[in-house]
Amino acid sequence: MKPTKIQLSEKDIPTSWYNIMADIDFPMEPPLHPETKEPIGPEALEPIFPMALIGQEVSQERWIEIPEEVRDIYALYRPSPLFRAHRLEAALGTPAKIYYKYEGVSPAGSHKPNTAIAQAYYNKEAGVKRIATETGAGQWGSAISLACNYFDIECMVYMVKVSYEQKPYRRSLMEIWGANVIPSPSDQTEFGRKILAQDPESLGSLGIAISEAMGDAASREDTNYALGSVLNHVMLHQTVIGLETKKQMEIAGDYPDVIIGCCGGGSNLAGLSFPFLADKFAGKDVRVVAAEPKACPTLTEGKCEYDFGDTAGMTPLLKMYTLGHEFVPAGIHAGGLRYHGDSPIISALYEHDLIEAVAVHQNPVFESAVQFARTEGIVPAPESAHAVRVAIDEALEAKKTGEPKTILFGLSGHGHFDLASYDAYLAGKLIDYDYASEES
Amino acid sequence: MKPTKIQLSEKDIPTSWYNIMADIDFPMEPPLHPETKEPIGPEALEPIFPMALIGQEVSQERWIEIPEEVRDIYALYRPSPLFRAHRLEAALGTPAKIYYKYEGVSPAGSHKPNTAIAQAYYNKEAGVKRIATETGAGQWGSAISLACNYFDIECMVYMVKVSYEQKPYRRSLMEIWGANVIPSPSDQTEFGRKILAQDPESLGSLGIAISEAMGDAASREDTNYALGSVLNHVMLHQTVIGLETKKQMEIAGDYPDVIIGCCGGGSNLAGLSFPFLADKFAGKDVRVVAAEPKACPTLTEGKCEYDFGDTAGMTPLLKMYTLGHEFVPAGIHAGGLRYHGDSPIISALYEHDLIEAVAVHQNPVFESAVQFARTEGIVPAPESAHAVRVAIDEALEAKKTGEPKTILFGLSGHGHFDLASYDAYLAGKLIDYDYASEES
């Protein structure tokens, strides 16, 4: 048998998260107050986050211990498997070796629970009784619902109304785990009521939903807010992915020449690549590539400047690559990559040429996803399929040059709740939107 | 950390299947010709099955080697994890230890690929170019689509029309893996055309679809038929589940007092329990319990007699527990358990008091499924949830008696394509059908 799957045992679940802030040699620019535009301190976040997470947000410690209770829940699905893609390699006829780390084994089907569980834990420790959050397509919403359930925290999810209506099964998943899910804009918050007054038929947007969830959390003593990407502590929690992968690559007797991850807010790419970037800082030669959609090419076509995280302008201003907080990406099927901004750390690494970025269209993305499903079996989430596309392109390039390189990519989730998008692809109905083109 | 997940490495994938026929001490009654009612020999099956599978169907060898090519594909998802359900135990307050073997890690989401891959392999070896099969809810259809894809065999799936229309995502999955899926009754077969002539609006049934697929296979030189349950060789292939579980229980330092599996045609229960029954034949004290729906209580209320496998009466007659081949079970959500008959081996074991059976209603089944999802994370398939219900009942019984027994159950698949049924349950809309009651 050719070794296919490198599976660690649960004693190999990392005991600490890796904090890249300890190793970067450039200063990060601070978040600014949304109104005064002055740098804000950690205390500004206290109304909506527990102090432990705020501490992690600004920490310079290289290693931050993972609480035992969090590792116990990680053990329900971690360590996740690393696969050598023998069948995909053979189909491509490439001399490259392709590895992928699969996060779809979590009950919610993506890497999102890695941070959701940690966030729920620290909120519980701080005595928080209720968490409010937003969700678009539902990946984050289902992860935080699962996590809150484990810590007996009430979970309130503002789900973008168009998704609430079109993707009922993601909503079902959240409800099975006990969350309260309502369509946004809603009449539960001041901001929601304002939007509904202007347009009772509003289908909502992620920006509106964020504003509703933050408003909910800010207005209630017992409630905090939780965010599934962008922030430093989210990137931190996701490093369990890369830490496990390093052990697994060592068992495989290989080291990646290039690491690829899809990148929306950046947490999946960060999680897989940061532990390897630590080696790069120490002189190792390894490329890291962000795969993003051409319809929302934040790194490849955005500007690195201060911008709001939400549409309404309620969040602190963050220095990041952005297409403008009012930019509404075309309706591509990779809902998780439709974000105007990017993680400040990912942005800074990109600005300092420590990582690269490639933008791809959704038809070639789904083409690669189907090729992957037919060789490796797993049906990728549309988001993850962006990484599949870029990995295949690297492997085909290696075929051209004859270079036997080692490619590692992150398969951040499965596509079980996204099969309508595969139907559309197979029926030839997907449109490849360019940046700035209008949604049809 | 409390050990939660016992994960073997791929070198632990079994090298042989266990054939229970070598160890039973009662004679099995032969299949009969559908018209002459005379016992049929292996050669009668040759038009639709490859000789290697027919050989396995009648083999008395205890161990049958698993081909390397099959083990290579098993390695994409096997060995599957065994979990200790600490959180469920705590929620129940039971002294019982609960373990579950999870087969939802396969790309198709259930245990079905264990036999689909083997069947596709032997057909490929025999030079077969095309496989015709039927599918109801789609679990088997997606498994055989996946398997045919690996061996470059054209796959033709006759999908019960009502499911084809109501469950488009299972169809999508099959198409992603390259299968040709058509609604049954279809105009592709003589039997389909006959049905359509009688009723152009027919929504189809599993019986009709089996007849179409068998008719297709019998009428074409290049085509064989494949069945996902009931037959001896299917039970055989599924024993990888129990063989792995025995190793994992040994690592856990435990041995089950009772083993529970949901039972439609019987392949999931057989796969998990047969390797343990080998110990029972050698004197070990272990109970095996089949969990079936009250709406289709084949073992608990059926008769053990010769009956057809399909509705049209085209298959050989098999000696099995049956509710009659014309019985149409009520429309419960566990589509995979809506079968009028049962595996002949499972039937014989039940008749000889070597296994037990319990029938449960779907509302308590979904209640236990939600409790399981909220403690262990995974959302079970409605079929698998029948085993969850019976396992929980065993654990609650242990709580009453104070007996610290060890319960093992099979979680045969995830419910990602069945969330509409959870919606119906949470909305209080599920009906508990009794056997013989009319479908409402």
Coordinates of N, CA and C in Angstrom, one line a residue, chain A residues 1-5 7-8 10 13 68 71-73 75-79 83 87 107 146 149-150 169 171-173 175-178 370 373-379 414 416-417 419-420 422-423 426, chain B residues 1-5 7-8 10 13 68 71-73 75-79 83 87 107 146 149-150 169 171-173 175-178 370 373-379 414 416-417 419-420 422-423 426:
Chain A
M1 N 0.8 -1.2 0.0 CA 0.0 0.0 0.0 C 0.9 1.3 0.0
K2 N 0.5 2.2 -0.9 CA 1.2 3.5 -0.8 C 0.5 4.3 0.3
P3 N 1.3 4.9 1.2 CA 0.7 5.7 2.3 C -0.1 6.8 1.8
T4 N -1.3 6.9 2.2 CA -2.3 7.8 1.7 C -2.7 8.9 2.7
K5 N -2.9 8.4 4.0 CA -3.5 9.2 5.0 C -2.6 9.2 6.2
Q7 N -2.4 10.0 9.9 CA -3.4 10.2 10.9 C -2.7 10.2 12.3
L8 N -2.7 11.3 13.0 CA -2.1 11.4 14.3 C -3.1 10.9 15.3
E10 N -4.8 11.3 19.4 CA -5.3 12.5 20.0 C -4.2 13.1 21.0
I13 N -2.7 16.2 19.6 CA -3.4 17.5 19.5 C -2.5 18.6 20.1
E68 N -7.3 22.7 28.6 CA -7.6 21.3 28.6 C -9.1 21.1 28.1
R71 N -9.1 21.4 24.4 CA -8.5 20.2 23.7 C -9.4 19.0 23.8
D72 N -10.1 18.9 24.9 CA -11.1 17.8 25.0 C -12.1 17.8 23.9
I73 N -12.6 19.0 23.6 CA -13.6 19.1 22.5 C -12.9 19.0 21.2
A75 N -10.8 17.0 20.5 CA -10.6 15.6 20.4 C -11.8 14.9 19.7
L76 N -12.9 15.6 19.6 CA -14.1 15.0 18.9 C -13.8 14.9 17.4
Y77 N -12.8 15.7 16.9 CA -12.6 15.7 15.5 C -11.1 15.9 15.1
R78 N -10.3 16.3 16.1 CA -8.9 16.5 15.8 C -8.1 15.3 16.4
P79 N -6.8 15.1 16.0 CA -6.1 15.8 14.8 C -6.9 15.4 13.5
F83 N -3.6 14.1 3.9 CA -3.6 13.1 2.8 C -2.5 13.4 1.8
R87 N -3.9 9.9 -6.2 CA -4.7 9.7 -7.3 C -4.8 11.0 -8.2
P107 N -17.6 18.4 13.1 CA -19.0 18.2 13.0 C -19.7 19.3 12.1
L146 N -22.5 25.1 17.5 CA -21.9 23.8 18.0 C -21.1 24.1 19.3
N149 N -23.1 25.4 22.4 CA -23.9 24.2 22.9 C -23.0 23.5 23.9
Y150 N -21.7 23.3 23.6 CA -20.8 22.6 24.6 C -20.6 23.3 25.9
Y169 N -30.8 24.4 5.1 CA -30.2 23.3 5.8 C -29.0 23.8 6.7
R171 N -29.3 26.5 8.4 CA -30.1 27.0 9.5 C -30.5 25.8 10.3
S172 N -30.9 24.7 9.7 CA -31.3 23.5 10.4 C -30.2 23.0 11.3
L173 N -29.0 23.0 10.8 CA -27.8 22.5 11.5 C -27.6 23.4 12.8
E175 N -29.9 25.0 14.4 CA -31.0 24.7 15.3 C -30.9 23.4 16.0
I176 N -30.3 22.4 15.2 CA -30.1 21.1 15.9 C -29.2 21.3 17.0
W177 N -28.2 22.2 16.9 CA -27.2 22.4 18.0 C -27.8 23.4 19.0
G178 N -29.0 23.8 18.8 CA -29.7 24.6 19.9 C -29.6 26.1 19.7
V370 N -14.3 19.2 -9.2 CA -14.9 18.0 -9.7 C -13.7 17.0 -10.0
A373 N -12.8 15.6 -6.6 CA -13.8 14.7 -6.1 C -13.7 13.3 -6.9
R374 N -13.4 13.4 -8.1 CA -13.3 12.1 -8.9 C -12.0 11.4 -8.7
T375 N -11.0 12.0 -8.1 CA -9.8 11.3 -7.8 C -9.6 11.0 -6.3
E376 N -9.9 12.0 -5.5 CA -9.7 11.8 -4.0 C -11.0 11.5 -3.3
G377 N -12.1 11.6 -3.9 CA -13.4 11.2 -3.3 C -14.1 12.4 -2.7
I378 N -13.5 13.2 -1.8 CA -14.1 14.2 -1.1 C -14.6 15.3 -2.0
V379 N -15.8 15.8 -1.8 CA -16.4 16.9 -2.5 C -16.1 18.2 -1.8
H414 N -15.9 20.5 3.6 CA -16.6 19.8 2.5 C -17.7 20.6 2.0
H416 N -20.9 19.5 1.3 CA -22.2 18.8 1.4 C -23.4 19.8 1.4
F417 N -23.2 21.0 1.8 CA -24.3 22.0 1.9 C -24.2 22.9 0.7
L419 N -24.2 21.7 -2.7 CA -24.3 20.9 -3.9 C -25.1 21.7 -5.0
A420 N -25.9 22.6 -4.6 CA -26.6 23.4 -5.6 C -25.6 24.1 -6.5
Y422 N -22.6 23.0 -7.3 CA -22.1 22.0 -8.3 C -23.1 21.8 -9.4
D423 N -24.4 21.7 -9.0 CA -25.4 21.5 -10.1 C -25.3 22.6 -11.1
L426 N -22.2 22.1 -13.3 CA -22.3 21.0 -14.2 C -23.3 21.3 -15.3
Chain B
M1 N -6.4 14.7 29.5 CA -7.4 14.5 28.5 C -8.0 13.1 28.7
K2 N -9.3 12.9 28.6 CA -9.9 11.6 28.6 C -9.9 11.1 27.2
P3 N -9.4 9.9 27.0 CA -9.4 9.4 25.6 C -10.8 9.4 25.0
T4 N -10.9 10.0 23.8 CA -12.2 10.2 23.2 C -12.3 9.4 21.9
K5 N -11.2 9.4 21.1 CA -11.3 8.9 19.7 C -10.1 7.9 19.6
Q7 N -8.1 6.0 17.0 CA -7.8 6.1 15.6 C -6.7 5.2 15.2
L8 N -7.0 4.2 14.4 CA -5.9 3.3 13.9 C -5.2 4.0 12.7
E10 N -3.3 3.5 8.8 CA -3.8 2.8 7.6 C -3.2 1.4 7.5
I13 N -5.8 -1.3 8.4 CA -6.9 -1.7 7.6 C -6.8 -3.2 7.4
E68 N -5.3 -5.7 -2.8 CA -4.5 -4.5 -2.5 C -5.2 -3.2 -3.1
R71 N -7.9 -2.1 -0.8 CA -7.4 -1.5 0.4 C -6.8 -0.1 0.2
D72 N -6.2 0.1 -1.0 CA -5.7 1.4 -1.4 C -6.8 2.4 -1.4
I73 N -8.0 2.0 -1.9 CA -9.1 3.0 -1.9 C -9.7 3.1 -0.5
A75 N -8.2 3.2 2.0 CA -7.3 4.1 2.8 C -7.7 5.6 2.6
L76 N -8.5 5.9 1.7 CA -9.0 7.3 1.6 C -9.9 7.7 2.8
Y77 N -10.4 6.7 3.4 CA -11.3 7.0 4.6 C -11.2 6.0 5.7
R78 N -10.6 4.9 5.5 CA -10.4 3.9 6.6 C -9.0 4.0 7.1
P79 N -8.7 3.4 8.3 CA -9.7 2.9 9.3 C -10.6 4.1 9.8
F83 N -15.3 6.1 18.7 CA -15.4 7.1 19.7 C -15.9 6.5 21.1
R87 N -19.4 12.5 26.5 CA -20.4 13.6 26.7 C -21.8 13.1 26.8
P107 N -16.3 9.3 1.8 CA -16.7 10.5 0.9 C -18.2 10.4 0.7
L146 N -19.3 6.6 -6.6 CA -17.9 6.9 -6.2 C -17.0 5.7 -6.6
N149 N -16.4 5.2 -10.4 CA -15.5 6.2 -10.8 C -14.0 5.8 -10.7
Y150 N -13.7 5.2 -9.6 CA -12.3 4.7 -9.3 C -11.8 3.7 -10.3
Y169 N -29.9 16.8 -4.0 CA -28.5 16.8 -3.7 C -27.8 15.5 -3.7
R171 N -28.6 13.3 -5.8 CA -28.4 13.1 -7.3 C -27.1 13.9 -7.7
S172 N -27.0 15.1 -7.2 CA -25.8 15.9 -7.5 C -24.6 15.2 -7.2
L173 N -24.5 14.6 -6.0 CA -23.4 13.9 -5.5 C -23.0 12.8 -6.5
E175 N -23.7 12.6 -9.7 CA -23.3 13.2 -10.9 C -21.9 13.8 -10.8
I176 N -21.5 14.4 -9.6 CA -20.2 14.9 -9.4 C -19.2 13.7 -9.6
W177 N -19.6 12.5 -9.2 CA -18.7 11.4 -9.3 C -18.9 10.7 -10.7
G178 N -19.6 11.3 -11.6 CA -19.6 10.9 -13.0 C -20.7 9.9 -13.3
V370 N -31.0 14.2 18.2 CA -30.7 15.6 18.6 C -29.8 15.6 19.9
A373 N -26.4 14.8 18.8 CA -25.7 15.9 18.1 C -25.3 17.0 19.1
R374 N -26.1 17.2 20.2 CA -25.7 18.2 21.1 C -24.7 17.8 22.1
T375 N -24.4 16.5 22.2 CA -23.3 16.0 23.1 C -22.1 15.6 22.3
E376 N -22.2 14.9 21.3 CA -21.1 14.3 20.5 C -20.8 15.2 19.3
G377 N -21.7 16.0 18.9 CA -21.4 16.9 17.7 C -21.9 16.4 16.4
I378 N -21.6 15.2 16.1 CA -22.1 14.7 14.8 C -23.6 14.6 14.7
V379 N -24.1 15.0 13.5 CA -25.6 14.9 13.2 C -25.8 13.5 12.5
H414 N -23.6 10.1 8.4 CA -24.1 11.4 8.8 C -25.4 11.8 8.2
H416 N -26.1 14.8 6.8 CA -26.0 16.1 6.1 C -27.0 16.3 4.9
F417 N -27.5 15.1 4.4 CA -28.4 15.2 3.3 C -29.8 15.0 3.8
L419 N -31.3 16.9 6.4 CA -31.7 17.9 7.4 C -33.2 18.3 7.3
A420 N -33.8 18.1 6.2 CA -35.2 18.4 6.1 C -36.0 17.5 7.1
Y422 N -34.9 16.6 10.0 CA -34.7 17.2 11.4 C -35.6 18.4 11.5
D423 N -35.7 19.2 10.4 CA -36.6 20.3 10.4 C -38.0 19.9 10.8
L426 N -38.1 18.9 14.5 CA -38.1 20.1 15.4 C -39.4 20.9 15.3

